[in-house]
Each structure stands twice: as structure tokens, then as C-alpha cells.
């Protein structure tokens, strides 16, 4: 079966638009992180039963959702380049794996435990719920660790989002290489 995607300038432009959109999602995550820090700095005393205020939770979820949206846009660019339907998960995973072999920085990025953790927290935030608990310090909340997570890093909102933002910046730095590989075919 030959690939229909990536053959025309329109297809290439569409792929490029997905990668630009991924970069923008990472910038949105940065923005949410900066706003989260401002919100956290404004918080007063927290009692053990206090959930984070809505602006804090909204900025936290903005970081998490934006990082995963960026990842999904990169994957969509890869799928479109090779004409792979999203529902064909085996073929999609094969394509991601092949690109990861060509670009070790991408493979290493996908293997980071934080990425899986962020995906799980995002899914919990959207489809279920996740635990948000005060840490006993003024204006500091932690999120519970998803059961399937191997991430051992910080759970406190500010530090977690700092790590997520850094993960997004790593992806941002390799998007030009991804674009070049997709252009080459």
C-alpha cells in the first residue's frame, strides 16, 4: 500500500501546521505555568480540607492538557505524513517507533516516565477526578500519583508543572528535527 499523505505541497503544509500547533500548545503550557505561579504566590493559609482554588486548578490543568495536546499534534503530523489512520494503533505505534529510531531524542522523550504520568493525570482530570491535597504549607497542593505511574518526581503543583513545562520545552527543541525527517520521508 502506498502512502497518499505527504505527496503534495498541501499535505506538507498541513503537516507543518500540526507541528506549528504543537509549538503553540507548548507556549500555552508555559503561559499557564507562569499564571499558576502567580496564583500560588497569592494564596493564603491552606487548611487540610481545602481543595485548590479554581484559578489554581485551572492553570494546573492548562499545563497538563497543553503538553499532551502538543504531543498529540506531533503524532497527528506523523500519522498524516505516512497516511496512517488514527484507529490503526499498531501501524501508528510502528511509525512512531521508526521515527524514534531515526531520532533518538524523540524516542528518549517518549520514554520519560513523566510523560506517562501527565497523560494519566490529564485523563483523570478529563474523564474522572484526581486527588488534590494541601501539603500543610501555605498555598501548596500536591496531586496524587496515578496507579500506573513510574514517575518518581515531585507531586507538588508548582514543581510538577515546572517539570511538565521542561518536558514540553524538550519536545519543542526537537520539532524542527521531526519536521525535517517528515519532509525527507
PDB file of C-alpha atoms in Angstrom:
ATOM      1  CA  UNK A   1       0.000   0.000   0.000  1.00  0.00           C
ATOM      2  CA  UNK A   2       1.449   3.356  -0.939  1.00  0.00           C
ATOM      3  CA  UNK A   3       1.120   6.401   1.249  1.00  0.00           C
ATOM      4  CA  UNK A   4      -1.201   9.055  -0.032  1.00  0.00           C
ATOM      5  CA  UNK A   5      -0.100  11.621   2.566  1.00  0.00           C
ATOM      6  CA  UNK A   6       2.903  13.868   2.257  1.00  0.00           C
ATOM      7  CA  UNK A   7       2.929  13.843  -1.543  1.00  0.00           C
ATOM      8  CA  UNK A   8       1.530  17.270  -2.291  1.00  0.00           C
ATOM      9  CA  UNK A   9       2.514  20.712  -1.086  1.00  0.00           C
ATOM     10  CA  UNK A  10      -0.932  20.929   0.556  1.00  0.00           C
ATOM     11  CA  UNK A  11      -0.192  17.771   2.569  1.00  0.00           C
ATOM     12  CA  UNK A  12       3.242  19.100   3.559  1.00  0.00           C
ATOM     13  CA  UNK A  13       1.693  22.389   4.585  1.00  0.00           C
ATOM     14  CA  UNK A  14      -0.906  20.586   6.686  1.00  0.00           C
ATOM     15  CA  UNK A  15       1.798  18.544   8.413  1.00  0.00           C
ATOM     16  CA  UNK A  16       3.752  21.717   9.090  1.00  0.00           C
ATOM     17  CA  UNK A  17       0.612  23.304  10.551  1.00  0.00           C
ATOM     18  CA  UNK A  18       0.287  20.439  13.034  1.00  0.00           C
ATOM     19  CA  UNK A  19       3.882  20.958  14.137  1.00  0.00           C
ATOM     20  CA  UNK A  20       3.338  24.715  14.465  1.00  0.00           C
ATOM     21  CA  UNK A  21       0.214  23.971  16.511  1.00  0.00           C
ATOM     22  CA  UNK A  22       2.288  21.685  18.754  1.00  0.00           C
ATOM     23  CA  UNK A  23       4.758  24.521  19.338  1.00  0.00           C
ATOM     24  CA  UNK A  24       1.875  26.832  20.217  1.00  0.00           C
ATOM     25  CA  UNK A  25       0.480  24.307  22.709  1.00  0.00           C
ATOM     26  CA  UNK A  26       3.868  24.259  24.419  1.00  0.00           C
ATOM     27  CA  UNK A  27       3.789  28.064  24.582  1.00  0.00           C
ATOM     28  CA  UNK A  28       0.297  27.830  26.074  1.00  0.00           C
ATOM     29  CA  UNK A  29       1.650  25.423  28.708  1.00  0.00           C
ATOM     30  CA  UNK A  30       4.371  27.966  29.541  1.00  0.00           C
ATOM     31  CA  UNK A  31       1.753  30.686  29.870  1.00  0.00           C
ATOM     32  CA  UNK A  32      -0.387  28.546  32.170  1.00  0.00           C
ATOM     33  CA  UNK A  33       2.678  27.737  34.268  1.00  0.00           C
ATOM     34  CA  UNK A  34       3.527  31.427  34.709  1.00  0.00           C
ATOM     35  CA  UNK A  35      -0.065  32.177  35.669  1.00  0.00           C
ATOM     36  CA  UNK A  36      -0.143  29.186  38.029  1.00  0.00           C
ATOM     37  CA  UNK A  37       2.921  30.533  39.825  1.00  0.00           C
ATOM     38  CA  UNK A  38       1.239  33.935  40.201  1.00  0.00           C
ATOM     39  CA  UNK A  39      -1.888  32.275  41.594  1.00  0.00           C
ATOM     40  CA  UNK A  40       0.110  30.143  44.023  1.00  0.00           C
ATOM     41  CA  UNK A  41       2.074  33.170  45.222  1.00  0.00           C
ATOM     42  CA  UNK A  42      -1.221  34.933  46.049  1.00  0.00           C
ATOM     43  CA  UNK A  43      -2.637  32.102  48.156  1.00  0.00           C
ATOM     44  CA  UNK A  44      -3.006  32.436  51.899  1.00  0.00           C
ATOM     45  CA  UNK A  45      -3.197  29.787  54.567  1.00  0.00           C
ATOM     46  CA  UNK A  46      -4.492  26.406  53.484  1.00  0.00           C
ATOM     47  CA  UNK A  47      -6.375  24.120  55.817  1.00  0.00           C
ATOM     48  CA  UNK A  48      -6.082  20.328  55.427  1.00  0.00           C
ATOM     49  CA  UNK A  49      -9.512  20.114  53.796  1.00  0.00           C
ATOM     50  CA  UNK A  50      -9.007  22.876  51.234  1.00  0.00           C
ATOM     51  CA  UNK A  51      -9.014  21.961  47.575  1.00  0.00           C
ATOM     52  CA  UNK A  52      -7.044  24.406  45.437  1.00  0.00           C
ATOM     53  CA  UNK A  53      -8.990  27.470  44.298  1.00  0.00           C
ATOM     54  CA  UNK A  54     -10.441  27.216  40.792  1.00  0.00           C
ATOM     55  CA  UNK A  55      -7.822  29.559  39.251  1.00  0.00           C
ATOM     56  CA  UNK A  56      -5.026  27.347  40.626  1.00  0.00           C
ATOM     57  CA  UNK A  57      -6.657  24.146  39.417  1.00  0.00           C
ATOM     58  CA  UNK A  58      -7.463  25.695  36.023  1.00  0.00           C
ATOM     59  CA  UNK A  59      -3.857  26.776  35.438  1.00  0.00           C
ATOM     60  CA  UNK A  60      -2.536  23.390  36.576  1.00  0.00           C
ATOM     61  CA  UNK A  61      -4.869  21.575  34.200  1.00  0.00           C
ATOM     62  CA  UNK A  62      -3.946  24.074  31.463  1.00  0.00           C
ATOM     63  CA  UNK A  63      -0.310  22.995  31.723  1.00  0.00           C
ATOM     64  CA  UNK A  64      -1.151  19.281  31.725  1.00  0.00           C
ATOM     65  CA  UNK A  65      -3.676  19.416  28.883  1.00  0.00           C
ATOM     66  CA  UNK A  66      -1.460  21.642  26.724  1.00  0.00           C
ATOM     67  CA  UNK A  67       1.572  19.351  26.990  1.00  0.00           C
ATOM     68  CA  UNK A  68      -0.489  16.321  25.962  1.00  0.00           C
ATOM     69  CA  UNK A  69      -2.154  18.314  23.169  1.00  0.00           C
ATOM     70  CA  UNK A  70       1.322  19.176  21.824  1.00  0.00           C
ATOM     71  CA  UNK A  71       2.301  15.506  21.902  1.00  0.00           C
ATOM     72  CA  UNK A  72      -0.915  14.538  20.114  1.00  0.00           C
ATOM     73  CA  UNK A  73      -0.338  17.148  17.405  1.00  0.00           C
ATOM     74  CA  UNK A  74       3.148  15.770  16.730  1.00  0.00           C
ATOM     75  CA  UNK A  75       1.686  12.274  16.482  1.00  0.00           C
ATOM     76  CA  UNK A  76      -1.005  13.544  14.123  1.00  0.00           C
ATOM     77  CA  UNK A  77       1.646  15.099  11.878  1.00  0.00           C
ATOM     78  CA  UNK A  78       3.444  11.737  11.778  1.00  0.00           C
ATOM     79  CA  UNK A  79       0.212   9.856  11.008  1.00  0.00           C
ATOM     80  CA  UNK A  80      -0.735  12.246   8.246  1.00  0.00           C
ATOM     81  CA  UNK A  81       2.717  12.158   6.695  1.00  0.00           C
ATOM     82  CA  UNK A  82       2.525   8.395   6.338  1.00  0.00           C
ATOM     83  CA  UNK A  83      -1.207   8.113   5.660  1.00  0.00           C
ATOM     84  CA  UNK A  84      -1.912   6.054   8.779  1.00  0.00           C
ATOM     85  CA  UNK A  85      -5.433   6.135  10.203  1.00  0.00           C
ATOM     86  CA  UNK A  86      -5.630   7.063  13.882  1.00  0.00           C
ATOM     87  CA  UNK A  87      -7.704   3.948  14.600  1.00  0.00           C
ATOM     88  CA  UNK A  88      -4.908   1.711  13.280  1.00  0.00           C
ATOM     89  CA  UNK A  89      -2.985   1.829  16.555  1.00  0.00           C
ATOM     90  CA  UNK A  90      -0.486  -0.917  15.621  1.00  0.00           C
ATOM     91  CA  UNK A  91       0.587   0.867  12.474  1.00  0.00           C
ATOM     92  CA  UNK A  92       0.691   4.205  14.341  1.00  0.00           C
ATOM     93  CA  UNK A  93       2.958   2.756  17.034  1.00  0.00           C
ATOM     94  CA  UNK A  94       5.167   1.235  14.344  1.00  0.00           C
ATOM     95  CA  UNK A  95       5.521   4.641  12.649  1.00  0.00           C
ATOM     96  CA  UNK A  96       6.346   6.402  15.955  1.00  0.00           C
ATOM     97  CA  UNK A  97       8.903   3.692  16.708  1.00  0.00           C
ATOM     98  CA  UNK A  98      10.571   4.018  13.288  1.00  0.00           C
ATOM     99  CA  UNK A  99      10.787   7.779  13.657  1.00  0.00           C
ATOM    100  CA  UNK A 100      12.197   7.299  17.168  1.00  0.00           C
ATOM    101  CA  UNK A 101      14.916   5.053  15.721  1.00  0.00           C
ATOM    102  CA  UNK A 102      15.850   7.821  13.321  1.00  0.00           C
ATOM    103  CA  UNK A 103      15.656  10.497  16.010  1.00  0.00           C
ATOM    104  CA  UNK A 104      16.863   9.183  19.387  1.00  0.00           C
ATOM    105  CA  UNK A 105      15.932  12.466  21.105  1.00  0.00           C
ATOM    106  CA  UNK A 106      12.269  11.779  20.240  1.00  0.00           C
ATOM    107  CA  UNK A 107      12.493   8.172  21.406  1.00  0.00           C
ATOM    108  CA  UNK A 108      14.067   9.316  24.677  1.00  0.00           C
ATOM    109  CA  UNK A 109      11.356  11.939  25.104  1.00  0.00           C
ATOM    110  CA  UNK A 110       8.599   9.357  24.682  1.00  0.00           C
ATOM    111  CA  UNK A 111      10.275   7.049  27.200  1.00  0.00           C
ATOM    112  CA  UNK A 112      10.272   9.595  30.043  1.00  0.00           C
ATOM    113  CA  UNK A 113       8.087   8.446  32.959  1.00  0.00           C
ATOM    114  CA  UNK A 114       6.771  11.989  33.418  1.00  0.00           C
ATOM    115  CA  UNK A 115       5.051  11.858  30.008  1.00  0.00           C
ATOM    116  CA  UNK A 116       3.021   8.810  31.026  1.00  0.00           C
ATOM    117  CA  UNK A 117       2.220  10.439  34.366  1.00  0.00           C
ATOM    118  CA  UNK A 118       0.998  13.629  32.676  1.00  0.00           C
ATOM    119  CA  UNK A 119      -1.141  11.546  30.298  1.00  0.00           C
ATOM    120  CA  UNK A 120      -2.700   9.723  33.261  1.00  0.00           C
ATOM    121  CA  UNK A 121      -3.340  12.935  35.219  1.00  0.00           C
ATOM    122  CA  UNK A 122      -4.868  14.521  32.117  1.00  0.00           C
ATOM    123  CA  UNK A 123      -7.137  11.518  31.595  1.00  0.00           C
ATOM    124  CA  UNK A 124      -8.181  11.608  35.240  1.00  0.00           C
ATOM    125  CA  UNK A 125      -8.856  15.344  35.039  1.00  0.00           C
ATOM    126  CA  UNK A 126     -10.981  14.986  31.922  1.00  0.00           C
ATOM    127  CA  UNK A 127     -12.767  11.687  32.459  1.00  0.00           C
ATOM    128  CA  UNK A 128     -12.710  11.051  36.215  1.00  0.00           C
ATOM    129  CA  UNK A 129     -11.086  13.001  39.025  1.00  0.00           C
ATOM    130  CA  UNK A 130      -7.709  13.191  40.695  1.00  0.00           C
ATOM    131  CA  UNK A 131      -6.770  13.878  44.272  1.00  0.00           C
ATOM    132  CA  UNK A 132      -5.582  17.374  45.093  1.00  0.00           C
ATOM    133  CA  UNK A 133      -4.476  17.780  48.674  1.00  0.00           C
ATOM    134  CA  UNK A 134      -2.855  20.507  50.715  1.00  0.00           C
ATOM    135  CA  UNK A 135       0.715  19.751  51.720  1.00  0.00           C
ATOM    136  CA  UNK A 136       0.496  21.601  55.026  1.00  0.00           C
ATOM    137  CA  UNK A 137       2.363  24.611  53.667  1.00  0.00           C
ATOM    138  CA  UNK A 138       0.825  27.947  52.721  1.00  0.00           C
ATOM    139  CA  UNK A 139      -0.541  27.867  49.171  1.00  0.00           C
ATOM    140  CA  UNK A 140       0.920  24.429  48.362  1.00  0.00           C
ATOM    141  CA  UNK A 141      -1.054  21.477  46.986  1.00  0.00           C
ATOM    142  CA  UNK A 142       0.019  18.072  45.782  1.00  0.00           C
ATOM    143  CA  UNK A 143      -1.584  15.764  43.275  1.00  0.00           C
ATOM    144  CA  UNK A 144      -1.904  12.089  43.907  1.00  0.00           C
ATOM    145  CA  UNK A 145       0.216   9.683  41.877  1.00  0.00           C
ATOM    146  CA  UNK A 146      -1.747   7.677  39.286  1.00  0.00           C
ATOM    147  CA  UNK A 147      -1.617   3.938  39.926  1.00  0.00           C
ATOM    148  CA  UNK A 148       0.149   3.119  36.658  1.00  0.00           C
ATOM    149  CA  UNK A 149       2.811   5.823  37.001  1.00  0.00           C
ATOM    150  CA  UNK A 150       6.556   5.157  37.253  1.00  0.00           C
ATOM    151  CA  UNK A 151       7.325   8.848  37.716  1.00  0.00           C
ATOM    152  CA  UNK A 152       9.195   9.476  40.963  1.00  0.00           C
ATOM    153  CA  UNK A 153       9.452  13.251  40.661  1.00  0.00           C
ATOM    154  CA  UNK A 154       7.691  15.974  42.629  1.00  0.00           C
ATOM    155  CA  UNK A 155       3.928  15.914  43.117  1.00  0.00           C
ATOM    156  CA  UNK A 156       3.572  19.485  44.411  1.00  0.00           C
ATOM    157  CA  UNK A 157       1.706  21.533  41.778  1.00  0.00           C
ATOM    158  CA  UNK A 158       4.376  24.151  41.099  1.00  0.00           C
ATOM    159  CA  UNK A 159       7.249  21.655  40.872  1.00  0.00           C
ATOM    160  CA  UNK A 160       5.195  19.146  38.883  1.00  0.00           C
ATOM    161  CA  UNK A 161       4.205  21.818  36.372  1.00  0.00           C
ATOM    162  CA  UNK A 162       7.806  23.063  36.181  1.00  0.00           C
ATOM    163  CA  UNK A 163       8.859  19.535  35.233  1.00  0.00           C
ATOM    164  CA  UNK A 164       5.973  19.289  32.725  1.00  0.00           C
ATOM    165  CA  UNK A 165       6.916  22.623  31.190  1.00  0.00           C
ATOM    166  CA  UNK A 166      10.523  21.445  30.850  1.00  0.00           C
ATOM    167  CA  UNK A 167       9.298  18.272  29.157  1.00  0.00           C
ATOM    168  CA  UNK A 168       7.331  20.428  26.721  1.00  0.00           C
ATOM    169  CA  UNK A 169      10.407  22.543  26.018  1.00  0.00           C
ATOM    170  CA  UNK A 170      12.352  19.374  25.207  1.00  0.00           C
ATOM    171  CA  UNK A 171       9.711  18.426  22.653  1.00  0.00           C
ATOM    172  CA  UNK A 172       9.749  21.954  21.258  1.00  0.00           C
ATOM    173  CA  UNK A 173      13.501  21.748  20.712  1.00  0.00           C
ATOM    174  CA  UNK A 174      13.205  18.580  18.603  1.00  0.00           C
ATOM    175  CA  UNK A 175      10.182  19.591  16.500  1.00  0.00           C
ATOM    176  CA  UNK A 176      12.434  21.119  13.782  1.00  0.00           C
ATOM    177  CA  UNK A 177      14.243  17.757  13.502  1.00  0.00           C
ATOM    178  CA  UNK A 178      10.908  15.930  13.355  1.00  0.00           C
ATOM    179  CA  UNK A 179       9.776  18.279  10.603  1.00  0.00           C
ATOM    180  CA  UNK A 180      12.955  17.630   8.626  1.00  0.00           C
ATOM    181  CA  UNK A 181      12.568  13.850   8.927  1.00  0.00           C
ATOM    182  CA  UNK A 182       8.940  14.028   7.839  1.00  0.00           C
ATOM    183  CA  UNK A 183       9.932  16.181   4.880  1.00  0.00           C
ATOM    184  CA  UNK A 184      12.548  13.613   3.824  1.00  0.00           C
ATOM    185  CA  UNK A 185      10.023  10.808   4.063  1.00  0.00           C
TER     186      UNK A 185
END
